[in-house]
Amino acid sequence: MDINEFRTAAKTAIDEIADYHENVASKRVVSDVQPGYLRPLLPHSAPLDPEPFDAIRADIQDKIMPGITHWSSPGFMAFFPCSSSYPAAIAEMYSNAFNGAHFNWICSPAVTELETIVLDWVAQALGLPECYTSGGSTHGGGVLHGTASEAILTVMVGARDKYLTAKIAHLPDGEEKEEETWRLRSKLVALGSAGAHSSTKKAAQVLGVRFATVPVYEEDGFAMKGEHLAKTLDELKAKGLEPFYLTTTMGTTDVCAVDDFASIATTLQDRIAAGATEIFVHVDAAYAGSALLLPENQHLTQPFTHFHSFNFNPHKWMLTTFDCSATFVRSRADLITALSIKPPYLRNQFSDNELVTDYRDWQIPLGRRFRSLKLWFVLRSYGIRGLQAHIRNGVSLGESLEAKLRSRTDLFTVFTPARFALVSLRVNGKDEEDVNRRTEEVYERINASGEFYLTSTVVADKFAIRVGTGVAAVREEHVQKVFDALVREAERL
């Protein structure tokens, strides 16, 4: 493909992408193809000779589109949003044009410096404490990872090394220190609540450390409380184990619960005052963190001054295409000490003299994409007020659905009230077993229709339907339609 063919093909692709977004509401939300559908439609091997671009483009419509689940559809109310926008899509085009690995400042100075600036903008917009900004008092700052799971693994690596260093600081260098390090490593425990995302357990699995769960209870709104954390820590210490890391959550995957950050901070500070080694605390706000753009939610960030890192995904609810996961640390040294690498081929005068930030030392992979460009485009194209309006729309639609459900108490029970554009519900029945059965049947029938895509959860043995209203295309008419579908299927039972 030469430059002229590229111009023609790219313009055609833009038109087709625009048409797709314009008509996505008319498509079945979830693909209904069968597993293995694609292989019989494609050749057994790659072509030896070039094919015309029109043939490739035709296959997008005929072969790929049938296997796509449409996350931007107003009928997509599953999981959490994986949002997009035209400014972000355009930024991706520029990012692809400036293709590179961008691991050092010198690899593309604009890539590094824009990331630092944009993440400072975001930290301020979310109301994070100043210690999470690049110029803050604790030498913290932000970095863009691919996903929240990657962020949790990365900060857990830093937490492990930080904890071990503190525990063996009193020992002289030598064999005794090394043996104690390995003994302690075998005792390390990472913690998360029963509602924490599975990425914490997976990160512990990758690092080869133990994982323990802090219980949560329905009467607390499934939020982790300081008292239950304290009990779990005492039980672990009584077994001779070393809790070193904790994931707290703002907006759990199951029901969007928010942990009691204040009581958790108090519990951990009291233990430090009593001589315990500091536990690294991470705030996982992968989805709900975008709601901190609203001033009425920013009181939640006050205890974060006592924590160590915070992460949220602009690619979920902030109109920024996947992947774009913003991680903020109170001290950049926590990551750099654990992850810094300095082989000769990566050295240069700017890095050696510590005049610049090298984000390769803030992440596990070496190479990195120009992710900050799309975040910059989105922030400038919508402005903070425009993004706030988008978030408020999702929140108000969730509250609208909750009100509708409460108007039919003969059919439904609101399991957890609307919070951050997520509401969960159950269908009434004569006992818990019947409620679970009916709720699951309604859930499966609605998804089978193809007009909506919902997801479910099981919390404390209770099956519930989750409905998210954060997708940008969702309007009141779609909330009414999904409510009508719920009523129709519940009445049928």
Short mmCIF file of C-alpha atoms in Angstrom, two decimals:
data_model
loop_
_atom_site.label_atom_id
_atom_site.label_comp_id
_atom_site.label_asym_id
_atom_site.label_seq_id
_atom_site.Cartn_x
_atom_site.Cartn_y
_atom_site.Cartn_z
CA MET A 1 0.00 0.00 0.00
CA ASP A 2 1.52 3.32 -1.05
CA ILE A 3 0.72 6.74 0.40
CA ASN A 4 -2.13 7.46 -2.03
CA GLU A 5 -3.74 4.07 -1.43
CA PHE A 6 -3.39 4.72 2.30
CA ARG A 7 -5.21 8.04 2.02
CA THR A 8 -8.09 6.44 0.14
CA ALA A 9 -8.35 3.37 2.37
CA ALA A 10 -8.10 5.37 5.60
CA LYS A 11 -10.84 7.80 4.56
CA THR A 12 -13.10 4.88 3.65
CA ALA A 13 -12.39 3.23 6.99
CA ILE A 14 -13.26 6.44 8.87
CA ASP A 15 -16.62 6.60 7.07
CA GLU A 16 -17.38 2.99 7.91
CA ILE A 17 -16.39 3.45 11.56
CA ALA A 18 -18.61 6.52 11.80
CA ASP A 19 -21.48 4.56 10.24
CA TYR A 20 -20.90 1.77 12.75
CA HIS A 21 -21.21 4.13 15.72
CA GLU A 22 -24.24 5.80 14.19
CA ASN A 23 -26.07 2.48 13.76
CA VAL A 24 -24.75 0.40 16.66
CA ALA A 25 -28.06 0.66 18.55
CA SER A 26 -29.78 -1.35 15.81
CA LYS A 27 -27.43 -4.33 16.17
CA ARG A 28 -27.85 -7.33 18.43
CA VAL A 29 -25.71 -6.49 21.47
CA VAL A 30 -24.08 -9.88 22.04
CA SER A 31 -22.70 -11.89 19.15
CA ASP A 32 -24.67 -15.08 18.60
CA VAL A 33 -22.03 -16.97 16.61
CA GLN A 34 -20.95 -20.43 17.79
CA PRO A 35 -17.42 -21.22 19.07
CA GLY A 36 -15.06 -21.82 16.16
CA TYR A 37 -17.25 -19.94 13.67
CA LEU A 38 -14.38 -18.01 12.11
CA ARG A 39 -11.90 -20.72 11.09
CA PRO A 40 -14.04 -22.22 8.30
CA LEU A 41 -14.55 -18.72 6.86
CA LEU A 42 -10.82 -17.98 6.48
CA PRO A 43 -8.06 -19.69 4.45
CA HIS A 44 -5.87 -22.30 6.12
CA SER A 45 -2.77 -20.13 5.72
CA ALA A 46 -1.77 -16.52 5.10
CA PRO A 47 -1.75 -15.36 1.45
CA LEU A 48 1.54 -15.54 -0.43
CA ASP A 49 0.74 -12.47 -2.49
CA PRO A 50 -0.84 -9.12 -1.54
CA GLU A 51 -4.61 -8.88 -1.54
CA PRO A 52 -6.55 -5.76 -2.51
CA PHE A 53 -7.61 -3.66 0.44
CA ASP A 54 -11.25 -3.74 -0.67
CA ALA A 55 -11.24 -7.49 -0.13
CA ILE A 56 -9.85 -7.08 3.38
CA ARG A 57 -12.38 -4.36 4.16
CA ALA A 58 -15.24 -6.53 2.92
CA ASP A 59 -14.20 -9.30 5.29
CA ILE A 60 -14.53 -6.90 8.24
CA GLN A 61 -18.23 -6.61 7.50
CA ASP A 62 -18.88 -10.20 6.43
CA LYS A 63 -16.66 -12.23 8.76
CA ILE A 64 -15.51 -10.10 11.70
CA MET A 65 -18.61 -8.03 12.47
CA PRO A 66 -20.82 -11.07 13.19
CA GLY A 67 -18.40 -12.04 15.99
CA ILE A 68 -18.33 -8.63 17.68
CA THR A 69 -20.14 -7.86 20.94
CA HIS A 70 -21.03 -4.19 20.79
CA TRP A 71 -19.72 -2.52 23.95
CA SER A 72 -20.78 0.93 22.76
CA SER A 73 -24.42 -0.12 22.28
CA PRO A 74 -27.02 1.48 24.56
CA GLY A 75 -28.16 -2.08 25.24
CA PHE A 76 -24.77 -2.96 26.73
CA MET A 77 -25.41 -2.80 30.49
CA ALA A 78 -23.01 -5.60 31.47
CA PHE A 79 -19.75 -5.60 33.44
CA PHE A 80 -18.68 -1.95 33.37
CA PRO A 81 -18.42 0.38 30.37
CA CYS A 82 -15.39 0.14 28.10
CA SER A 83 -15.89 3.58 26.70
CA SER A 84 -14.80 5.26 23.52
CA SER A 85 -15.11 8.65 21.90
CA TYR A 86 -14.22 10.27 18.62
CA PRO A 87 -11.40 12.39 20.14
CA ALA A 88 -9.83 9.28 21.65
CA ALA A 89 -10.11 7.41 18.35
CA ILE A 90 -8.38 10.24 16.50
CA ALA A 91 -5.64 10.33 19.14
CA GLU A 92 -5.06 6.61 18.58
CA MET A 93 -4.40 7.35 14.93
CA TYR A 94 -1.71 9.87 15.84
CA SER A 95 -0.28 7.47 18.42
CA ASN A 96 0.00 4.77 15.76
CA ALA A 97 1.69 7.23 13.44
CA PHE A 98 4.27 8.04 16.14
CA ASN A 99 4.80 4.33 16.74
CA GLY A 100 7.67 3.45 19.05
CA ALA A 101 8.56 1.65 22.28
CA HIS A 102 9.02 4.94 24.25
CA PHE A 103 10.74 3.35 27.27
CA ASN A 104 13.21 6.21 27.89
CA TRP A 105 12.70 9.96 27.85
CA ILE A 106 15.16 10.19 24.95
CA CYS A 107 13.07 7.75 22.89
CA SER A 108 10.46 10.52 22.49
CA PRO A 109 10.61 13.36 25.03
CA ALA A 110 7.04 14.46 24.28
CA VAL A 111 5.68 11.00 25.16
CA THR A 112 7.17 11.06 28.66
CA GLU A 113 6.53 14.71 29.43
CA LEU A 114 2.92 14.74 28.22
CA GLU A 115 2.18 11.71 30.41
CA THR A 116 3.52 13.47 33.50
CA ILE A 117 1.58 16.65 32.78
CA VAL A 118 -1.70 14.97 31.86
CA LEU A 119 -1.64 12.72 34.92
CA ASP A 120 -1.09 15.75 37.14
CA TRP A 121 -4.17 17.28 35.48
CA VAL A 122 -6.12 14.11 36.21
CA ALA A 123 -4.95 13.90 39.84
CA GLN A 124 -6.13 17.47 40.39
CA ALA A 125 -9.45 16.85 38.64
CA LEU A 126 -10.13 13.79 40.82
CA GLY A 127 -9.29 15.62 44.02
CA LEU A 128 -6.41 13.28 44.91
CA PRO A 129 -4.06 14.47 47.67
CA GLU A 130 -1.10 16.49 46.40
CA CYS A 131 1.28 13.66 47.31
CA TYR A 132 0.09 11.80 44.21
CA THR A 133 1.27 14.51 41.80
CA SER A 134 4.70 14.70 40.20
CA GLY A 135 5.61 17.88 42.10
CA GLY A 136 4.10 16.74 45.39
CA SER A 137 5.77 16.73 48.77
CA THR A 138 6.45 12.97 48.76
CA HIS A 139 7.91 12.72 45.22
CA GLY A 140 5.00 10.74 43.87
CA GLY A 141 3.29 10.95 40.51
CA GLY A 142 1.33 9.07 37.91
CA VAL A 143 2.00 6.51 35.20
CA LEU A 144 -0.22 4.90 32.56
CA HIS A 145 -0.44 1.12 32.57
CA GLY A 146 -2.53 -1.11 30.33
CA THR A 147 -5.07 -2.35 32.89
CA ALA A 148 -5.85 -2.21 36.60
CA SER A 149 -4.63 -5.81 36.89
CA GLU A 150 -1.24 -4.74 35.56
CA ALA A 151 -1.22 -1.83 38.00
CA ILE A 152 -1.93 -4.09 40.98
CA LEU A 153 0.83 -6.51 40.01
CA THR A 154 3.25 -3.60 39.58
CA VAL A 155 2.55 -1.93 42.92
CA MET A 156 2.56 -5.29 44.69
CA VAL A 157 6.13 -5.83 43.46
CA GLY A 158 7.05 -2.45 44.95
CA ALA A 159 5.19 -3.29 48.16
CA ARG A 160 7.03 -6.58 48.56
CA ASP A 161 10.47 -5.02 48.25
CA LYS A 162 9.54 -2.06 50.47
CA TYR A 163 8.32 -4.38 53.22
CA LEU A 164 11.31 -6.72 53.06
CA THR A 165 13.75 -3.81 53.13
CA ALA A 166 12.12 -2.44 56.27
CA LYS A 167 12.12 -5.84 57.99
CA ILE A 168 15.82 -6.59 57.41
CA ALA A 169 17.19 -3.04 57.74
CA HIS A 170 18.71 -3.86 61.15
CA LEU A 171 20.82 -6.71 59.79
CA PRO A 172 24.34 -6.27 58.36
CA ASP A 173 24.94 -7.25 54.77
CA GLY A 174 25.84 -10.89 54.41
CA GLU A 175 24.53 -14.43 54.54
CA GLU A 176 22.33 -13.87 57.59
CA LYS A 177 20.53 -11.00 55.86
CA GLU A 178 20.02 -13.01 52.71
CA GLU A 179 18.65 -16.02 54.62
CA GLU A 180 16.25 -13.81 56.57
CA THR A 181 15.05 -12.24 53.33
CA TRP A 182 14.16 -15.62 51.87
CA ARG A 183 12.55 -16.76 55.11
CA LEU A 184 10.35 -13.68 55.14
CA ARG A 185 9.45 -14.09 51.48
CA SER A 186 7.96 -17.48 52.28
CA LYS A 187 5.70 -15.85 54.89
CA LEU A 188 4.41 -12.88 52.87
CA VAL A 189 0.64 -12.42 52.53
CA ALA A 190 -1.25 -10.06 50.22
CA LEU A 191 -4.77 -9.14 51.27
CA GLY A 192 -7.99 -7.99 49.67
CA SER A 193 -11.60 -7.98 50.76
CA ALA A 194 -14.03 -10.71 49.76
CA GLY A 195 -15.32 -8.18 47.21
CA ALA A 196 -11.92 -7.20 45.80
CA HIS A 197 -11.30 -7.92 42.13
CA SER A 198 -9.61 -11.23 41.38
CA SER A 199 -6.57 -9.35 40.05
CA THR A 200 -5.18 -9.08 43.60
CA LYS A 201 -5.26 -12.83 44.07
CA LYS A 202 -3.79 -13.31 40.60
CA ALA A 203 -0.95 -10.87 41.32
CA ALA A 204 -0.17 -12.77 44.52
CA GLN A 205 -0.16 -15.97 42.49
CA VAL A 206 2.27 -14.48 39.96
CA LEU A 207 4.60 -13.24 42.72
CA GLY A 208 4.45 -16.52 44.61
CA VAL A 209 3.07 -15.05 47.83
CA ARG A 210 0.03 -16.06 49.84
CA PHE A 211 -3.35 -14.40 49.53
CA ALA A 212 -5.87 -13.85 52.32
CA THR A 213 -9.37 -12.44 52.26
CA VAL A 214 -10.90 -9.91 54.63
CA PRO A 215 -14.60 -10.73 55.09
CA VAL A 216 -17.33 -8.24 54.20
CA TYR A 217 -20.97 -8.27 55.24
CA GLU A 218 -24.29 -7.30 53.72
CA GLU A 219 -25.20 -5.07 56.68
CA ASP A 220 -22.09 -2.99 55.87
CA GLY A 221 -23.07 -2.70 52.21
CA PHE A 222 -20.32 -5.26 51.43
CA ALA A 223 -17.67 -2.67 52.32
CA MET A 224 -14.45 -3.70 54.05
CA LYS A 225 -14.25 -2.23 57.56
CA GLY A 226 -11.23 -1.50 59.71
CA GLU A 227 -12.39 -3.81 62.50
CA HIS A 228 -12.61 -6.82 60.19
CA LEU A 229 -9.22 -5.99 58.69
CA ALA A 230 -7.71 -5.81 62.19
CA LYS A 231 -9.09 -9.23 63.08
CA THR A 232 -7.72 -10.78 59.88
CA LEU A 233 -4.29 -9.22 60.45
CA ASP A 234 -4.20 -10.56 64.01
CA GLU A 235 -5.10 -14.05 62.80
CA LEU A 236 -2.33 -13.96 60.17
CA LYS A 237 0.30 -12.68 62.61
CA ALA A 238 -0.69 -15.39 65.10
CA LYS A 239 0.24 -17.93 62.43
CA GLY A 240 3.65 -16.34 62.00
CA LEU A 241 2.76 -14.82 58.62
CA GLU A 242 3.74 -11.39 57.27
CA PRO A 243 0.89 -9.30 55.79
CA PHE A 244 2.60 -6.77 53.54
CA TYR A 245 0.03 -5.52 51.04
CA LEU A 246 -3.68 -4.63 50.98
CA THR A 247 -6.04 -3.81 48.12
CA THR A 248 -8.88 -1.53 49.16
CA THR A 249 -11.66 -0.89 46.68
CA MET A 250 -13.72 2.05 45.53
CA GLY A 251 -16.50 0.37 43.56
CA THR A 252 -16.25 -3.41 43.85
CA THR A 253 -16.92 -5.48 40.75
CA ASP A 254 -19.90 -7.29 42.23
CA VAL A 255 -21.98 -4.40 43.58
CA CYS A 256 -19.86 -1.20 43.45
CA ALA A 257 -19.30 -1.18 47.22
CA VAL A 258 -16.86 1.37 48.65
CA ASP A 259 -14.56 0.23 51.42
CA ASP A 260 -14.45 2.22 54.65
CA PHE A 261 -11.19 4.02 53.88
CA ALA A 262 -11.20 6.09 57.08
CA SER A 263 -11.50 3.13 59.45
CA ILE A 264 -8.93 1.15 57.43
CA ALA A 265 -6.46 4.04 57.65
CA THR A 266 -7.04 4.38 61.40
CA THR A 267 -6.57 0.64 61.96
CA LEU A 268 -3.27 0.57 60.09
CA GLN A 269 -1.95 3.78 61.66
CA ASP A 270 -2.67 2.39 65.14
CA ARG A 271 -0.72 -0.77 64.31
CA ILE A 272 2.25 1.24 63.06
CA ALA A 273 2.19 3.28 66.27
CA ALA A 274 2.33 -0.01 68.18
CA GLY A 275 5.49 -1.02 66.31
CA ALA A 276 4.15 -3.01 63.35
CA THR A 277 5.85 -2.73 59.97
CA GLU A 278 3.88 -0.55 57.54
CA ILE A 279 1.55 -2.37 55.14
CA PHE A 280 1.38 -1.03 51.59
CA VAL A 281 -2.21 0.02 50.76
CA HIS A 282 -3.48 0.28 47.19
CA VAL A 283 -6.84 1.78 46.20
CA ASP A 284 -8.43 -0.07 43.28
CA ALA A 285 -10.96 2.32 41.73
CA ALA A 286 -10.75 0.83 38.25
CA TYR A 287 -14.33 1.71 37.30
CA ALA A 288 -15.72 4.08 39.92
CA GLY A 289 -12.63 6.28 40.12
CA SER A 290 -14.01 8.38 37.26
CA ALA A 291 -16.85 9.42 39.60
CA LEU A 292 -14.27 11.39 41.60
CA LEU A 293 -14.56 14.00 38.86
CA LEU A 294 -17.76 15.00 40.69
CA PRO A 295 -17.01 17.29 43.67
CA GLU A 296 -19.64 15.55 45.76
CA ASN A 297 -17.54 12.36 45.74
CA GLN A 298 -14.12 13.85 46.42
CA HIS A 299 -14.44 13.56 50.21
CA LEU A 300 -13.67 9.88 49.64
CA THR A 301 -10.04 10.72 48.80
CA GLN A 302 -9.15 12.32 52.15
CA PRO A 303 -7.83 9.09 53.74
CA PHE A 304 -5.66 8.41 50.67
CA THR A 305 -2.86 10.47 52.24
CA HIS A 306 -2.27 7.43 54.46
CA PHE A 307 -2.20 5.00 51.54
CA HIS A 308 0.45 4.31 48.92
CA SER A 309 -1.13 4.03 45.48
CA PHE A 310 -4.35 4.65 43.60
CA ASN A 311 -5.53 3.36 40.22
CA PHE A 312 -8.50 3.95 37.93
CA ASN A 313 -9.25 3.22 34.30
CA PRO A 314 -10.18 6.17 32.08
CA HIS A 315 -10.94 3.51 29.47
CA LYS A 316 -13.93 2.40 31.52
CA TRP A 317 -16.07 5.45 32.27
CA MET A 318 -14.07 8.43 31.03
CA LEU A 319 -14.54 8.18 27.26
CA THR A 320 -10.96 7.06 26.59
CA THR A 321 -10.36 4.03 24.39
CA PHE A 322 -8.84 0.85 25.81
CA ASP A 323 -6.17 0.52 27.10
CA CYS A 324 -5.52 3.40 29.48
CA SER A 325 -5.14 2.70 33.21
CA ALA A 326 -3.89 5.56 35.39
CA THR A 327 -1.81 4.63 38.42
CA PHE A 328 -0.69 7.16 41.01
CA VAL A 329 1.91 6.53 43.73
CA ARG A 330 2.70 8.52 46.84
CA SER A 331 6.39 7.75 46.41
CA ARG A 332 7.85 6.96 43.00
CA ALA A 333 10.82 5.35 44.78
CA ASP A 334 8.55 2.44 45.77
CA LEU A 335 8.39 1.44 42.11
CA ILE A 336 11.79 2.58 40.88
CA THR A 337 13.71 0.76 43.62
CA ALA A 338 11.99 -2.50 42.78
CA LEU A 339 11.83 -2.19 38.99
CA SER A 340 14.80 -0.12 37.83
CA ILE A 341 17.06 -1.71 35.22
CA LYS A 342 20.21 -0.11 33.81
CA PRO A 343 21.88 -2.25 31.15
CA PRO A 344 24.38 -0.35 28.99
CA TYR A 345 22.09 -0.14 25.97
CA LEU A 346 19.51 1.85 27.97
CA ARG A 347 21.94 4.39 29.37
CA ASN A 348 22.09 8.00 28.20
CA GLN A 349 23.23 11.30 29.67
CA PHE A 350 19.73 12.41 30.65
CA SER A 351 18.82 9.20 32.45
CA ASP A 352 22.23 8.75 34.07
CA ASN A 353 22.09 12.22 35.58
CA GLU A 354 18.48 11.71 36.74
CA LEU A 355 17.32 14.77 34.83
CA VAL A 356 14.26 13.02 33.43
CA THR A 357 11.58 10.46 34.22
CA ASP A 358 12.03 7.05 32.63
CA TYR A 359 8.67 5.30 32.91
CA ARG A 360 10.23 1.94 32.12
CA ASP A 361 11.12 1.91 35.83
CA TRP A 362 7.46 2.41 36.84
CA GLN A 363 6.15 -0.70 35.08
CA ILE A 364 6.88 -4.36 34.39
CA PRO A 365 7.33 -4.31 30.59
CA LEU A 366 10.12 -2.28 28.99
CA GLY A 367 8.28 -0.86 25.99
CA ARG A 368 5.25 1.37 26.27
CA ARG A 369 2.61 3.02 24.07
CA PHE A 370 1.82 6.73 23.72
CA ARG A 371 -1.33 6.34 25.84
CA SER A 372 -1.35 9.85 27.27
CA LEU A 373 -2.16 11.33 23.88
CA LYS A 374 -5.75 10.04 23.89
CA LEU A 375 -6.27 11.11 27.49
CA TRP A 376 -5.02 14.58 26.54
CA PHE A 377 -7.41 14.71 23.57
CA VAL A 378 -10.36 13.65 25.72
CA LEU A 379 -9.64 16.14 28.52
CA ARG A 380 -9.31 19.00 26.03
CA SER A 381 -12.23 17.99 23.81
CA TYR A 382 -14.77 17.56 26.62
CA GLY A 383 -13.31 19.66 29.41
CA ILE A 384 -13.85 18.69 33.02
CA ARG A 385 -17.43 19.99 32.90
CA GLY A 386 -18.25 17.87 29.86
CA LEU A 387 -16.84 14.74 31.53
CA GLN A 388 -18.76 15.56 34.71
CA ALA A 389 -21.97 15.78 32.68
CA HIS A 390 -21.25 12.35 31.18
CA ILE A 391 -20.65 10.80 34.62
CA ARG A 392 -23.75 12.45 36.09
CA ASN A 393 -25.87 11.09 33.24
CA GLY A 394 -24.86 7.53 34.08
CA VAL A 395 -25.45 8.12 37.80
CA SER A 396 -28.92 9.60 37.28
CA LEU A 397 -29.95 6.79 34.93
CA GLY A 398 -28.94 4.22 37.54
CA GLU A 399 -31.05 6.05 40.11
CA SER A 400 -33.93 6.12 37.62
CA LEU A 401 -33.77 2.36 37.21
CA GLU A 402 -33.68 1.86 40.97
CA ALA A 403 -36.83 3.99 41.36
CA LYS A 404 -38.60 1.92 38.70
CA LEU A 405 -37.63 -1.32 40.43
CA ARG A 406 -38.89 -0.01 43.77
CA SER A 407 -42.22 0.78 42.12
CA ARG A 408 -42.70 -2.97 41.55
CA THR A 409 -41.96 -4.47 44.95
CA ASP A 410 -44.35 -7.25 44.02
CA LEU A 411 -41.76 -8.45 41.50
CA PHE A 412 -38.33 -7.19 42.53
CA THR A 413 -36.04 -6.54 45.46
CA VAL A 414 -33.24 -4.04 45.05
CA PHE A 415 -30.20 -6.02 46.19
CA THR A 416 -27.85 -3.04 46.27
CA PRO A 417 -29.03 0.50 45.53
CA ALA A 418 -27.77 2.51 42.58
CA ARG A 419 -24.22 3.68 43.10
CA PHE A 420 -21.86 4.95 40.43
CA ALA A 421 -24.35 3.94 37.68
CA LEU A 422 -24.71 0.34 38.86
CA VAL A 423 -27.78 -1.21 40.48
CA SER A 424 -28.34 -4.86 41.34
CA LEU A 425 -31.65 -6.65 41.79
CA ARG A 426 -33.32 -9.95 42.54
CA VAL A 427 -36.66 -11.40 41.50
CA ASN A 428 -38.99 -12.21 44.38
CA GLY A 429 -39.75 -15.80 45.36
CA LYS A 430 -41.00 -17.94 48.21
CA ASP A 431 -37.51 -18.68 49.61
CA GLU A 432 -33.83 -18.06 48.85
CA GLU A 433 -33.57 -21.04 46.53
CA ASP A 434 -36.62 -19.89 44.59
CA VAL A 435 -35.36 -16.30 44.43
CA ASN A 436 -32.02 -17.47 43.02
CA ARG A 437 -33.72 -19.71 40.46
CA ARG A 438 -36.17 -17.05 39.27
CA THR A 439 -33.53 -14.32 39.15
CA GLU A 440 -31.20 -16.47 37.08
CA GLU A 441 -33.99 -17.44 34.69
CA VAL A 442 -34.99 -13.81 34.10
CA TYR A 443 -31.35 -12.92 33.58
CA GLU A 444 -30.79 -15.65 31.01
CA ARG A 445 -33.97 -14.89 29.07
CA ILE A 446 -33.16 -11.19 28.76
CA ASN A 447 -29.66 -11.91 27.48
CA ALA A 448 -30.99 -14.51 25.05
CA SER A 449 -33.18 -11.90 23.39
CA GLY A 450 -30.11 -9.99 22.20
CA GLU A 451 -31.59 -6.54 22.87
CA PHE A 452 -29.66 -6.12 26.13
CA TYR A 453 -26.56 -7.59 27.65
CA LEU A 454 -26.55 -7.83 31.46
CA THR A 455 -24.18 -9.61 33.84
CA SER A 456 -24.87 -11.36 37.10
CA THR A 457 -23.09 -11.97 40.37
CA VAL A 458 -23.35 -14.24 43.38
CA VAL A 459 -22.67 -12.61 46.75
CA ALA A 460 -23.15 -14.53 50.00
CA ASP A 461 -24.88 -17.28 47.98
CA LYS A 462 -27.38 -14.78 46.58
CA PHE A 463 -27.75 -14.58 42.81
CA ALA A 464 -28.32 -11.01 41.59
CA ILE A 465 -28.61 -9.22 38.25
CA ARG A 466 -26.28 -6.27 37.71
CA VAL A 467 -27.40 -3.42 35.45
CA GLY A 468 -24.90 -0.71 34.52
CA THR A 469 -25.99 2.58 32.97
CA GLY A 470 -22.59 4.17 32.33
CA VAL A 471 -22.27 3.57 28.57
CA ALA A 472 -22.30 6.96 26.85
CA ALA A 473 -25.16 6.02 24.47
CA VAL A 474 -27.58 5.00 27.24
CA ARG A 475 -30.59 7.28 27.65
CA GLU A 476 -33.77 7.20 29.73
CA GLU A 477 -35.59 5.40 26.92
CA HIS A 478 -33.12 2.51 27.17
CA VAL A 479 -33.51 2.35 30.94
CA GLN A 480 -37.28 2.15 30.47
CA LYS A 481 -36.86 -0.61 27.90
CA VAL A 482 -34.65 -2.75 30.10
CA PHE A 483 -37.06 -2.24 33.00
CA ASP A 484 -39.96 -3.28 30.78
CA ALA A 485 -38.01 -6.39 29.78
CA LEU A 486 -37.34 -7.24 33.43
CA VAL A 487 -41.02 -6.78 34.26
CA ARG A 488 -42.13 -8.87 31.29
CA GLU A 489 -39.90 -11.81 32.21
CA ALA A 490 -40.63 -11.56 35.95
CA GLU A 491 -44.39 -11.48 35.32
CA ARG A 492 -44.08 -14.51 33.05
CA LEU A 493 -42.65 -16.44 36.02
#
